[in-house]
Amino acid sequence: MLRSQQLLRRTVALARAAAGRGAVRSFAGKAEAAEQHVEVPLPMYGVAGKYASALYVTAVRSNVLDPVETELQQVIGAAEQNPVFADFLKDPSVSKTMRMKAMEEIFGQTKFSDVTKNFLAVLAENGRLSQLQRISGCYSELLHAHRGEVQALVTAALELSPAELEDIKNALRGYLKPGQTLKVEQKVDRSIIGGIVVDIQDKHIDLSIDTKIKQMEKLLAEAI
């Protein structure tokens, strides 16, 4: 677990005051593990995707897939609860050396895995700590794919009944491959008026009344 807010504030101050001390080695150098071939289960794109993929490969080699996911979420949670820490991570005026020192001071005192500690150090060194939440999200997607879990987001104007949700799940299972399991998250958005919107894998299925109204308005406008 992360220390208290007092520790975080003190660490940030120490990092700024001691910017010239110490250095952090590269992610590969500190988190080196057996060099077995690792297949990334899902193509990831962009800066966050590339970092998440590299983290996944290293976590597989070190057998710490689940702990790394939990630890990243703890860091994000600490930033959400502590504005001083959050601002420090995002502040572009803070030098790389200061960020690296802060990571050493804060997470060197935790029971985090070496993979997570080293990865955070690399993000600090490369000025990518502001991308941590996106990277964590991409990493979680990779873990879902690794476990054979397919995530689906079902958006409705009102909360669906258990029977309605089960009917939707049964329909969505047709998108699954053998060995995959379905994980459904439900979201309420009154702006869609009625119907549902489903996002599953790379598919966006919009059956909302709001969209139907807009489509009808467009047809009527074109007919005039």
Short mmCIF file of N, CA and C in Angstrom, two decimals, residues 48-156:
data_model
loop_
_atom_site.label_atom_id
_atom_site.label_comp_id
_atom_site.label_asym_id
_atom_site.label_seq_id
_atom_site.Cartn_x
_atom_site.Cartn_y
_atom_site.Cartn_z
N ALA A 48 0.59 4.80 -25.27
CA ALA A 48 0.13 4.00 -24.13
C ALA A 48 0.13 2.52 -24.47
N GLY A 49 -0.31 2.17 -25.68
CA GLY A 49 -0.35 0.78 -26.09
C GLY A 49 1.03 0.14 -26.16
N LYS A 50 2.00 0.90 -26.65
CA LYS A 50 3.36 0.37 -26.75
C LYS A 50 3.96 0.12 -25.36
N TYR A 51 3.76 1.07 -24.45
CA TYR A 51 4.29 0.88 -23.09
C TYR A 51 3.58 -0.28 -22.40
N ALA A 52 2.26 -0.38 -22.58
CA ALA A 52 1.50 -1.46 -21.96
C ALA A 52 1.95 -2.82 -22.49
N SER A 53 2.23 -2.90 -23.78
CA SER A 53 2.68 -4.15 -24.38
C SER A 53 4.03 -4.56 -23.83
N ALA A 54 4.94 -3.59 -23.71
CA ALA A 54 6.26 -3.87 -23.15
C ALA A 54 6.15 -4.33 -21.70
N LEU A 55 5.26 -3.69 -20.95
CA LEU A 55 5.05 -4.07 -19.55
C LEU A 55 4.47 -5.48 -19.47
N TYR A 56 3.52 -5.80 -20.35
CA TYR A 56 2.91 -7.14 -20.37
C TYR A 56 3.97 -8.21 -20.59
N VAL A 57 4.84 -8.00 -21.57
CA VAL A 57 5.88 -8.99 -21.88
C VAL A 57 6.78 -9.22 -20.67
N THR A 58 7.19 -8.13 -20.02
CA THR A 58 8.07 -8.25 -18.87
C THR A 58 7.36 -8.91 -17.69
N ALA A 59 6.09 -8.57 -17.49
CA ALA A 59 5.32 -9.15 -16.38
C ALA A 59 5.11 -10.64 -16.59
N VAL A 60 4.89 -11.06 -17.83
CA VAL A 60 4.74 -12.50 -18.12
C VAL A 60 6.04 -13.22 -17.78
N ARG A 61 7.16 -12.67 -18.22
CA ARG A 61 8.46 -13.31 -17.97
C ARG A 61 8.78 -13.40 -16.48
N SER A 62 8.26 -12.44 -15.71
CA SER A 62 8.53 -12.42 -14.27
C SER A 62 7.39 -13.04 -13.46
N ASN A 63 6.33 -13.50 -14.15
CA ASN A 63 5.19 -14.15 -13.49
C ASN A 63 4.50 -13.23 -12.48
N VAL A 64 4.29 -11.99 -12.87
CA VAL A 64 3.63 -11.02 -11.97
C VAL A 64 2.52 -10.25 -12.71
N LEU A 65 1.81 -10.90 -13.61
CA LEU A 65 0.78 -10.22 -14.38
C LEU A 65 -0.26 -9.54 -13.50
N ASP A 66 -0.85 -10.30 -12.59
CA ASP A 66 -1.92 -9.74 -11.74
C ASP A 66 -1.41 -8.72 -10.73
N PRO A 67 -0.29 -8.98 -10.03
CA PRO A 67 0.22 -7.98 -9.09
C PRO A 67 0.51 -6.64 -9.76
N VAL A 68 1.05 -6.66 -10.96
CA VAL A 68 1.38 -5.40 -11.64
C VAL A 68 0.10 -4.61 -11.91
N GLU A 69 -0.97 -5.28 -12.33
CA GLU A 69 -2.23 -4.59 -12.58
C GLU A 69 -2.74 -3.92 -11.30
N THR A 70 -2.70 -4.65 -10.20
CA THR A 70 -3.16 -4.11 -8.91
C THR A 70 -2.31 -2.93 -8.47
N GLU A 71 -1.01 -3.04 -8.64
CA GLU A 71 -0.10 -1.98 -8.20
C GLU A 71 -0.26 -0.70 -9.02
N LEU A 72 -0.46 -0.85 -10.32
CA LEU A 72 -0.71 0.33 -11.15
C LEU A 72 -1.98 1.04 -10.71
N GLN A 73 -3.00 0.26 -10.40
CA GLN A 73 -4.26 0.85 -9.95
C GLN A 73 -4.10 1.55 -8.60
N GLN A 74 -3.22 1.04 -7.76
CA GLN A 74 -2.96 1.70 -6.48
C GLN A 74 -2.27 3.05 -6.69
N VAL A 75 -1.35 3.11 -7.63
CA VAL A 75 -0.67 4.37 -7.92
C VAL A 75 -1.68 5.39 -8.45
N ILE A 76 -2.53 4.96 -9.36
CA ILE A 76 -3.55 5.85 -9.92
C ILE A 76 -4.50 6.31 -8.83
N GLY A 77 -4.87 5.39 -7.94
CA GLY A 77 -5.74 5.75 -6.83
C GLY A 77 -5.10 6.79 -5.92
N ALA A 78 -3.80 6.65 -5.68
CA ALA A 78 -3.08 7.62 -4.84
C ALA A 78 -3.09 9.00 -5.49
N ALA A 79 -2.92 9.03 -6.82
CA ALA A 79 -2.92 10.31 -7.54
C ALA A 79 -4.30 10.96 -7.49
N GLU A 80 -5.34 10.13 -7.57
CA GLU A 80 -6.71 10.67 -7.52
C GLU A 80 -7.04 11.24 -6.15
N GLN A 81 -6.46 10.67 -5.10
CA GLN A 81 -6.76 11.10 -3.74
C GLN A 81 -5.83 12.21 -3.26
N ASN A 82 -4.72 12.41 -3.96
CA ASN A 82 -3.73 13.39 -3.51
C ASN A 82 -3.40 14.35 -4.64
N PRO A 83 -3.99 15.54 -4.65
CA PRO A 83 -3.75 16.51 -5.73
C PRO A 83 -2.28 16.90 -5.87
N VAL A 84 -1.56 16.95 -4.75
CA VAL A 84 -0.14 17.32 -4.80
C VAL A 84 0.63 16.28 -5.62
N PHE A 85 0.37 15.02 -5.34
CA PHE A 85 1.04 13.94 -6.07
C PHE A 85 0.62 13.94 -7.54
N ALA A 86 -0.68 14.12 -7.79
CA ALA A 86 -1.19 14.14 -9.16
C ALA A 86 -0.56 15.27 -9.98
N ASP A 87 -0.49 16.45 -9.37
CA ASP A 87 0.10 17.60 -10.07
C ASP A 87 1.58 17.37 -10.35
N PHE A 88 2.25 16.74 -9.41
CA PHE A 88 3.67 16.47 -9.59
C PHE A 88 3.90 15.55 -10.79
N LEU A 89 3.03 14.53 -10.94
CA LEU A 89 3.18 13.59 -12.05
C LEU A 89 2.96 14.27 -13.40
N LYS A 90 2.07 15.27 -13.42
CA LYS A 90 1.68 15.88 -14.70
C LYS A 90 2.42 17.18 -15.02
N ASP A 91 3.06 17.75 -14.02
CA ASP A 91 3.67 19.07 -14.19
C ASP A 91 4.83 19.00 -15.20
N PRO A 92 4.71 19.63 -16.37
CA PRO A 92 5.77 19.56 -17.37
C PRO A 92 7.05 20.30 -16.97
N SER A 93 6.95 21.17 -15.95
CA SER A 93 8.13 21.92 -15.54
C SER A 93 9.06 21.09 -14.64
N VAL A 94 8.56 19.95 -14.15
CA VAL A 94 9.38 19.09 -13.28
C VAL A 94 10.35 18.30 -14.16
N SER A 95 11.62 18.33 -13.84
CA SER A 95 12.63 17.66 -14.65
C SER A 95 12.51 16.14 -14.53
N LYS A 96 13.07 15.45 -15.50
CA LYS A 96 13.07 13.98 -15.46
C LYS A 96 13.80 13.47 -14.22
N THR A 97 14.87 14.13 -13.87
CA THR A 97 15.64 13.70 -12.70
C THR A 97 14.80 13.80 -11.44
N MET A 98 14.02 14.88 -11.31
CA MET A 98 13.15 15.04 -10.14
C MET A 98 12.09 13.94 -10.10
N ARG A 99 11.49 13.66 -11.26
CA ARG A 99 10.46 12.62 -11.30
C ARG A 99 11.04 11.27 -10.91
N MET A 100 12.22 10.96 -11.46
CA MET A 100 12.87 9.68 -11.16
C MET A 100 13.17 9.56 -9.67
N LYS A 101 13.64 10.66 -9.08
CA LYS A 101 13.96 10.65 -7.65
C LYS A 101 12.70 10.44 -6.83
N ALA A 102 11.60 11.07 -7.24
CA ALA A 102 10.33 10.91 -6.53
C ALA A 102 9.87 9.46 -6.59
N MET A 103 9.98 8.82 -7.74
CA MET A 103 9.57 7.43 -7.87
C MET A 103 10.40 6.53 -6.95
N GLU A 104 11.69 6.80 -6.89
CA GLU A 104 12.56 6.02 -6.01
C GLU A 104 12.16 6.19 -4.55
N GLU A 105 11.89 7.44 -4.14
CA GLU A 105 11.57 7.74 -2.75
C GLU A 105 10.23 7.13 -2.34
N ILE A 106 9.23 7.26 -3.22
CA ILE A 106 7.88 6.80 -2.88
C ILE A 106 7.76 5.29 -2.96
N PHE A 107 8.12 4.74 -4.10
CA PHE A 107 7.82 3.32 -4.33
C PHE A 107 8.94 2.39 -3.89
N GLY A 108 10.07 2.97 -3.56
CA GLY A 108 11.13 2.15 -2.99
C GLY A 108 10.75 1.64 -1.60
N GLN A 109 9.77 2.28 -0.96
CA GLN A 109 9.34 1.89 0.38
C GLN A 109 8.10 0.99 0.37
N THR A 110 7.63 0.64 -0.79
CA THR A 110 6.44 -0.21 -0.88
C THR A 110 6.84 -1.66 -1.11
N LYS A 111 5.84 -2.52 -1.12
CA LYS A 111 6.06 -3.93 -1.41
C LYS A 111 5.72 -4.24 -2.86
N PHE A 112 5.76 -3.23 -3.70
CA PHE A 112 5.49 -3.44 -5.11
C PHE A 112 6.53 -4.39 -5.72
N SER A 113 6.12 -5.07 -6.77
CA SER A 113 7.05 -5.93 -7.49
C SER A 113 8.14 -5.07 -8.14
N ASP A 114 9.28 -5.68 -8.39
CA ASP A 114 10.36 -4.95 -9.05
C ASP A 114 9.93 -4.50 -10.44
N VAL A 115 9.09 -5.30 -11.11
CA VAL A 115 8.64 -4.93 -12.45
C VAL A 115 7.89 -3.60 -12.41
N THR A 116 6.98 -3.46 -11.45
CA THR A 116 6.22 -2.21 -11.35
C THR A 116 7.13 -1.05 -10.98
N LYS A 117 7.99 -1.24 -9.99
CA LYS A 117 8.90 -0.16 -9.59
C LYS A 117 9.76 0.30 -10.76
N ASN A 118 10.31 -0.66 -11.49
CA ASN A 118 11.19 -0.32 -12.60
C ASN A 118 10.43 0.34 -13.73
N PHE A 119 9.21 -0.11 -13.95
CA PHE A 119 8.40 0.47 -15.01
C PHE A 119 8.06 1.93 -14.70
N LEU A 120 7.70 2.20 -13.46
CA LEU A 120 7.42 3.58 -13.06
C LEU A 120 8.66 4.45 -13.20
N ALA A 121 9.81 3.87 -12.91
CA ALA A 121 11.06 4.63 -13.06
C ALA A 121 11.31 4.99 -14.52
N VAL A 122 11.00 4.04 -15.42
CA VAL A 122 11.18 4.30 -16.85
C VAL A 122 10.21 5.38 -17.33
N LEU A 123 8.96 5.31 -16.87
CA LEU A 123 7.99 6.35 -17.23
C LEU A 123 8.48 7.72 -16.76
N ALA A 124 9.04 7.76 -15.55
CA ALA A 124 9.57 9.02 -15.03
C ALA A 124 10.73 9.50 -15.89
N GLU A 125 11.62 8.59 -16.23
CA GLU A 125 12.79 8.94 -17.02
C GLU A 125 12.41 9.44 -18.42
N ASN A 126 11.37 8.83 -18.97
CA ASN A 126 10.95 9.19 -20.34
C ASN A 126 9.88 10.28 -20.38
N GLY A 127 9.52 10.82 -19.21
CA GLY A 127 8.53 11.88 -19.17
C GLY A 127 7.13 11.42 -19.55
N ARG A 128 6.78 10.18 -19.19
CA ARG A 128 5.49 9.61 -19.59
C ARG A 128 4.58 9.30 -18.41
N LEU A 129 4.87 9.84 -17.24
CA LEU A 129 4.02 9.55 -16.08
C LEU A 129 2.60 10.08 -16.27
N SER A 130 2.45 11.13 -17.05
CA SER A 130 1.11 11.66 -17.30
C SER A 130 0.25 10.68 -18.09
N GLN A 131 0.89 9.69 -18.72
CA GLN A 131 0.18 8.68 -19.51
C GLN A 131 -0.17 7.44 -18.69
N LEU A 132 0.12 7.46 -17.39
CA LEU A 132 0.00 6.26 -16.58
C LEU A 132 -1.40 5.66 -16.60
N GLN A 133 -2.43 6.50 -16.50
CA GLN A 133 -3.79 5.98 -16.47
C GLN A 133 -4.15 5.29 -17.78
N ARG A 134 -3.76 5.88 -18.90
CA ARG A 134 -4.03 5.25 -20.19
C ARG A 134 -3.26 3.95 -20.34
N ILE A 135 -2.01 3.96 -19.90
CA ILE A 135 -1.19 2.76 -19.99
C ILE A 135 -1.80 1.64 -19.15
N SER A 136 -2.24 2.00 -17.94
CA SER A 136 -2.87 1.01 -17.07
C SER A 136 -4.12 0.43 -17.71
N GLY A 137 -4.92 1.29 -18.36
CA GLY A 137 -6.11 0.81 -19.05
C GLY A 137 -5.77 -0.17 -20.16
N CYS A 138 -4.75 0.15 -20.94
CA CYS A 138 -4.31 -0.74 -22.02
C CYS A 138 -3.79 -2.05 -21.46
N TYR A 139 -3.06 -1.96 -20.35
CA TYR A 139 -2.52 -3.17 -19.72
C TYR A 139 -3.66 -4.08 -19.24
N SER A 140 -4.70 -3.49 -18.67
CA SER A 140 -5.85 -4.28 -18.23
C SER A 140 -6.54 -4.96 -19.41
N GLU A 141 -6.60 -4.25 -20.53
CA GLU A 141 -7.18 -4.86 -21.74
C GLU A 141 -6.38 -6.08 -22.16
N LEU A 142 -5.07 -5.97 -22.08
CA LEU A 142 -4.21 -7.10 -22.43
C LEU A 142 -4.45 -8.28 -21.50
N LEU A 143 -4.66 -8.00 -20.21
CA LEU A 143 -4.92 -9.07 -19.26
C LEU A 143 -6.27 -9.73 -19.52
N HIS A 144 -7.28 -8.93 -19.89
CA HIS A 144 -8.57 -9.51 -20.24
C HIS A 144 -8.41 -10.47 -21.41
N ALA A 145 -7.65 -10.06 -22.41
CA ALA A 145 -7.43 -10.91 -23.58
C ALA A 145 -6.64 -12.16 -23.19
N HIS A 146 -5.66 -11.99 -22.32
CA HIS A 146 -4.85 -13.12 -21.85
C HIS A 146 -5.71 -14.16 -21.13
N ARG A 147 -6.69 -13.68 -20.38
CA ARG A 147 -7.57 -14.59 -19.62
C ARG A 147 -8.73 -15.13 -20.47
N GLY A 148 -8.82 -14.66 -21.71
CA GLY A 148 -9.93 -15.07 -22.56
C GLY A 148 -11.22 -14.36 -22.23
N GLU A 149 -11.12 -13.18 -21.60
CA GLU A 149 -12.30 -12.40 -21.24
C GLU A 149 -12.59 -11.37 -22.32
N VAL A 150 -13.85 -11.30 -22.71
CA VAL A 150 -14.29 -10.29 -23.68
C VAL A 150 -15.15 -9.28 -22.94
N GLN A 151 -14.74 -8.03 -22.95
CA GLN A 151 -15.46 -6.98 -22.25
C GLN A 151 -16.55 -6.39 -23.14
N ALA A 152 -17.71 -6.19 -22.57
CA ALA A 152 -18.81 -5.54 -23.28
C ALA A 152 -19.39 -4.46 -22.39
N LEU A 153 -19.65 -3.30 -22.97
CA LEU A 153 -20.29 -2.19 -22.26
C LEU A 153 -21.69 -2.02 -22.82
N VAL A 154 -22.69 -2.16 -21.96
CA VAL A 154 -24.08 -2.01 -22.37
C VAL A 154 -24.62 -0.72 -21.75
N THR A 155 -25.00 0.22 -22.59
CA THR A 155 -25.52 1.50 -22.13
C THR A 155 -27.02 1.57 -22.38
N ALA A 156 -27.77 1.93 -21.33
CA ALA A 156 -29.22 2.03 -21.44
C ALA A 156 -29.67 3.31 -20.73
#
